[in-house]
Amino acid sequence: MTATQLRERGAEAAHVTLVTPEDEPLELFGPAASEAIRPLLASRGIAIRTCSRPVSVHDRVLRLAGGAEIHVDRVIALPALEGPSIPGLPHDEHGFI
């Protein structure tokens, strides 16, 4: 959505990069989802940086675990998903049943 909005507002030169700690984008949803999303991202000019965990952003630099840096103008961060971890019910490491 961000890439589309940028293009609609005339920011054709803007670069969008998806940074994810996953080995593949949408890995949580299985290989079919990962295979399906790659061409969609590519068709919108969105770069993918997998196996990368953002640590902080300061002075237009997104720092990644391990020391790598990405120079940025803006960062959009999504919250980590965590379930309620209800005692007595089986759940995964993130609290989801």
Backbone as a ProteinNet text record, in pm:
[ID]
protein_1_A
[PRIMARY]
MTATQLRERGAEAAHVTLVTPEDEPLELFGPAASEAIRPLLASRGIAIRTCSRPVSVHDRVLRLAGGAEIHVDRVIALPALEGPSIPGLPHDEHGFI
[TERTIARY]
82	0	87.1	195.3	283.8	343.3	391.8	451.2	348.4	226.8	121.1	88.6	76.2	46.4	158.6	282.2	394.1	386.8	360.1	351.6	235.2	120.3	3.7	28.5	117.7	148.8	269.4	315.8	422.6	563.3	578.2	711.3	766.1	775.7	822.6	964.7	1045.4	1185.8	1203.1	1096.3	1106.1	1132.7	1215.7	1247.3	1185.3	1118.5	1057.9	1126	1169.1	1233.7	1161.4	1123.3	1063	1174.9	1190.1	1292.6	1222.2	1260.9	1195	1296.4	1274.8	1364.2	1338	1229.4	1195.7	1295	1306.5	1389.2	1323.8	1191.3	1112.7	999.9	956.1	843.9	717.9	640.4	518.5	544.9	664.1	704.9	607.7	553.7	460.3	341.1	302.9	186.8	221.2	345.7	386.3	448.6	506.1	578.1	491.6	364.9	278.3	261.7	246.3	231.8	360.7	475.1	603.6	623.9	591.7	607.3	512	393.2	293.6	327.5	385.8	409.7	531.5	632	753.7	725.9	651.3	625.8	539.5	450.2	368.3	455.5	547.2	638.3	726.7	779.8	867.8	793.7	668.3	593	566.6	574.9	555.4	688.3	798.2	929.9	975.5	922.8	957.1	1069.2	1179.9	1293.2	1264	1325	1305.9	1441.5	1448.2	1570	1527.9	1553.3	1514	1627.5	1596.6	1694.7	1759.5	1682	1733.8	1640.9	1694.7	1615	1649.7	1553.3	1577.9	1597.7	1692	1722.8	1683.9	1720.5	1690.1	1696.3	1640.7	1652.8	1689.3	1792.4	1838.9	1912.5	1884.7	1950.4	1942.2	1822.9	1795.5	1874.9	1913.3	1983.2	1908.3	1864.6	1802.2	1912.8	1934.3	2039.4	1979.4	2050.3	2005	2092.9	2037.1	2116	2232.6	2349.1	2468.4	2548.4	2493	2570	2540.4	2463.4	2432.4	2345.4	2352	2274.8	2208.1	2089.4	2018.3	1985.7	2026.4	1995.8	1853.3	1774.4	1631.1	1584.2	1470.8	1401.2	1287.2	1221.1	1109.5	1115	1060.5	1048.4	905	845.7	713.5	734	701.7	722.3	588	578.1	458.2	483.3	382	401.5	422.1	494.1	509.3	376.6	336	209.7	232.9	155.7	164.9	24.9	5.2	-123.6	-129.9	-245.2	-265.2	-197.2	-144.2	-79.4	-165.9	-283.2	-377.8	-330.1	-308.3	-262.6	-360	-303.5	-385.2	-421.3	-399	-426.3	-294.6	-285.4	-160.8	-144.5	-20.4	7.1	151.1	174.5	309.9	394.6	517.6	610.1	565.9	466	415.1	280.3	235.2	110.7	-14.3	0.2	-118	-156.5	-287.6	-341.5	-322.9
-118.2	0	125.4	121	236.8	266.6	163.7	184.1	240.1	189.7	237.9	383.6	418.3	557.2	652	608.2	691.8	718.3	613.7	629.3	721.1	703.8	786.6	933.4	960	1098.4	1154.4	1080.5	1131.8	1103.7	1017.3	986	859.6	863.5	745.9	705.8	800.8	771.9	711.3	704.4	649.3	499	451.9	309.6	254.9	141.2	76.3	-58.7	-84.5	-211	-273.7	-399.7	-476.2	-547.7	-518.5	-580.6	-675.6	-802.8	-902.3	-1001.2	-1045.3	-1147	-1285.8	-1301.4	-1431.7	-1469.3	-1600.1	-1647.1	-1614.4	-1610.8	-1577.3	-1484.4	-1392.6	-1307.6	-1392.7	-1362.4	-1436.2	-1583	-1612.7	-1749.9	-1818.3	-1742.4	-1794.7	-1863.8	-1818.3	-1872.7	-1985.9	-2027.1	-2140.8	-2102	-2202.8	-2177.7	-2119.8	-2158.9	-2106.4	-1955.3	-1907.1	-1762.9	-1689.8	-1747.2	-1684.3	-1676.6	-1785	-1787.4	-1689.9	-1673.7	-1584.7	-1437.4	-1403.2	-1262	-1205.2	-1288.2	-1236.6	-1164.6	-1225.5	-1152.1	-1027.3	-1029.4	-910.3	-794.4	-825.3	-721.3	-670	-762.1	-723.9	-636.4	-669.6	-592.2	-449.6	-427.6	-293.9	-225.1	-290.3	-231.4	-234.4	-327.7	-337.1	-438.5	-393.1	-481.7	-559.1	-675.1	-757.5	-782.7	-764.4	-797.4	-893.9	-1022.2	-1125.4	-1151.2	-1229.3	-1266.6	-1143	-1036	-909.9	-859.1	-842.1	-796.8	-650.6	-559.4	-419.7	-404.3	-319.4	-297	-155	-57.5	81.6	166.6	285.8	384.3	516.8	580.5	707.7	782.4	910	993.8	934	885.5	832.1	706.5	632.1	504.8	396.6	293.7	177.4	77.5	50.6	-42.7	-181.7	-280.7	-418.9	-497.8	-604.2	-693.8	-744.6	-749.6	-790.4	-673	-552.4	-433.8	-371.4	-435.9	-376.4	-252.9	-161.9	-38.6	-13.3	46.5	88.5	236.4	318.7	461.8	481.6	554.3	565.5	709.9	736.8	862.7	841.9	727.1	694.1	545.2	511	371	348.4	242.8	200.6	68.3	63	-58.1	-117.7	-248.7	-319.6	-384.7	-390.1	-450.5	-601.1	-654.5	-800.4	-858.9	-967.6	-1030.9	-1128	-1111.1	-1199.7	-1234.8	-1363.1	-1408.2	-1393.1	-1429.1	-1407	-1509.1	-1620.2	-1723.3	-1760.1	-1812.5	-1845.8	-1970.7	-1958.2	-2073.6	-2191	-2310.6	-2430.3	-2467.2	-2376.5	-2406.5	-2416.9	-2512.7	-2524.4	-2402	-2355.8	-2241.2	-2248	-2173.8	-2170.8	-2067.9	-2046.4	-1957.1	-1811.2	-1779.2	-1641.9	-1626.8	-1732.3	-1725.3	-1759.5	-1801.4	-1835.6	-1981.7	-2004.7	-2141.6	-2218.4
0	0	0	75.2	81.2	-55.7	-124	-256.2	-353.5	-349	-437.8	-408.2	-282.3	-246.3	-289.1	-274.6	-318	-467.7	-546	-692.1	-729.7	-661.9	-690.8	-659.3	-567	-528.4	-602.5	-702.4	-786.3	-737.5	-640.3	-586.7	-652.9	-786.2	-859.9	-825.1	-780.4	-749	-610.1	-531.7	-395.7	-401.9	-311.1	-301.8	-173.2	-185.1	-69	-50	72.1	105.7	223.4	208.2	315.8	390.2	518.3	601.8	697.1	694.8	779.1	836.2	958.4	1014.5	956.9	882.9	824.3	714.1	689.5	578	444	442.1	323.6	367.2	279.6	318.1	338.2	439.2	476.1	507.5	552.3	583	679.7	772.6	871.2	804.9	686.3	617	520.7	516.8	435.9	303.3	235.2	110	-1	-6.8	-113.8	-99.9	22.4	44.9	8.2	47.6	14.8	-135.3	-204.6	-350.6	-419.4	-363.1	-423.1	-401.5	-287.5	-255.7	-327.3	-353.4	-418.2	-550.1	-644.7	-770.5	-751	-652.5	-626.2	-576.6	-486.6	-437.8	-551.4	-629.8	-741.3	-842.8	-872.4	-970.8	-923.8	-793.4	-738.5	-705.7	-742.3	-720.5	-575.7	-498.5	-356.6	-338.1	-281.5	-253.2	-124.5	-110.4	8.7	72.5	202.3	277.8	388.5	365.5	461	560.4	661.6	764.9	827.7	840.7	893.7	1002.7	1122	1234.9	1266.7	1243.8	1279.2	1429.7	1467.1	1607.7	1648.8	1566.1	1599	1473.3	1484.5	1377.4	1442.6	1387.6	1441.9	1331.6	1320.5	1219.7	1079.5	1043.8	909.6	876.6	980.3	961.5	1038	965.7	1027.4	1055.5	1183.4	1223	1239.5	1187.3	1193	1288.2	1345.8	1429.9	1345.6	1402.9	1329.7	1276.9	1286.9	1250.8	1116.5	1030.5	899.6	918.6	822.3	827.4	693.4	698.8	579.1	597.2	502.8	508.8	459.8	538.3	512.7	525	462.9	485.4	584.9	574.8	663.4	696.1	813.4	855.5	901	852	897.9	969.1	1096.1	1176.2	1213.8	1204.5	1246.4	1380.9	1465.5	1597.7	1587	1682.5	1691	1736.4	1674.5	1711.6	1826.1	1930.7	2046.2	2092.8	2122.7	2173.6	2324.6	2384	2526.9	2619.2	2567.5	2650.3	2771.2	2745	2851.4	2925.5	3056.4	3135.1	3121.1	3104.1	3091.5	2948.8	2854.2	2713.6	2637.8	2547.3	2469.5	2378.8	2367.6	2282	2231	2123.1	2067.1	2142.7	2097.2	2167.4	2166.5	2081.3	2075.2	2145.8	2213.3	2289.3	2212.5	2086.5	2007.5	2028	2038.9	2058.3	1928.4
[MASK]
+++++++++++++++++++++++++++++++++++++++++++++++++++++++++++++++++++++++++++++++++++++++++++++++++

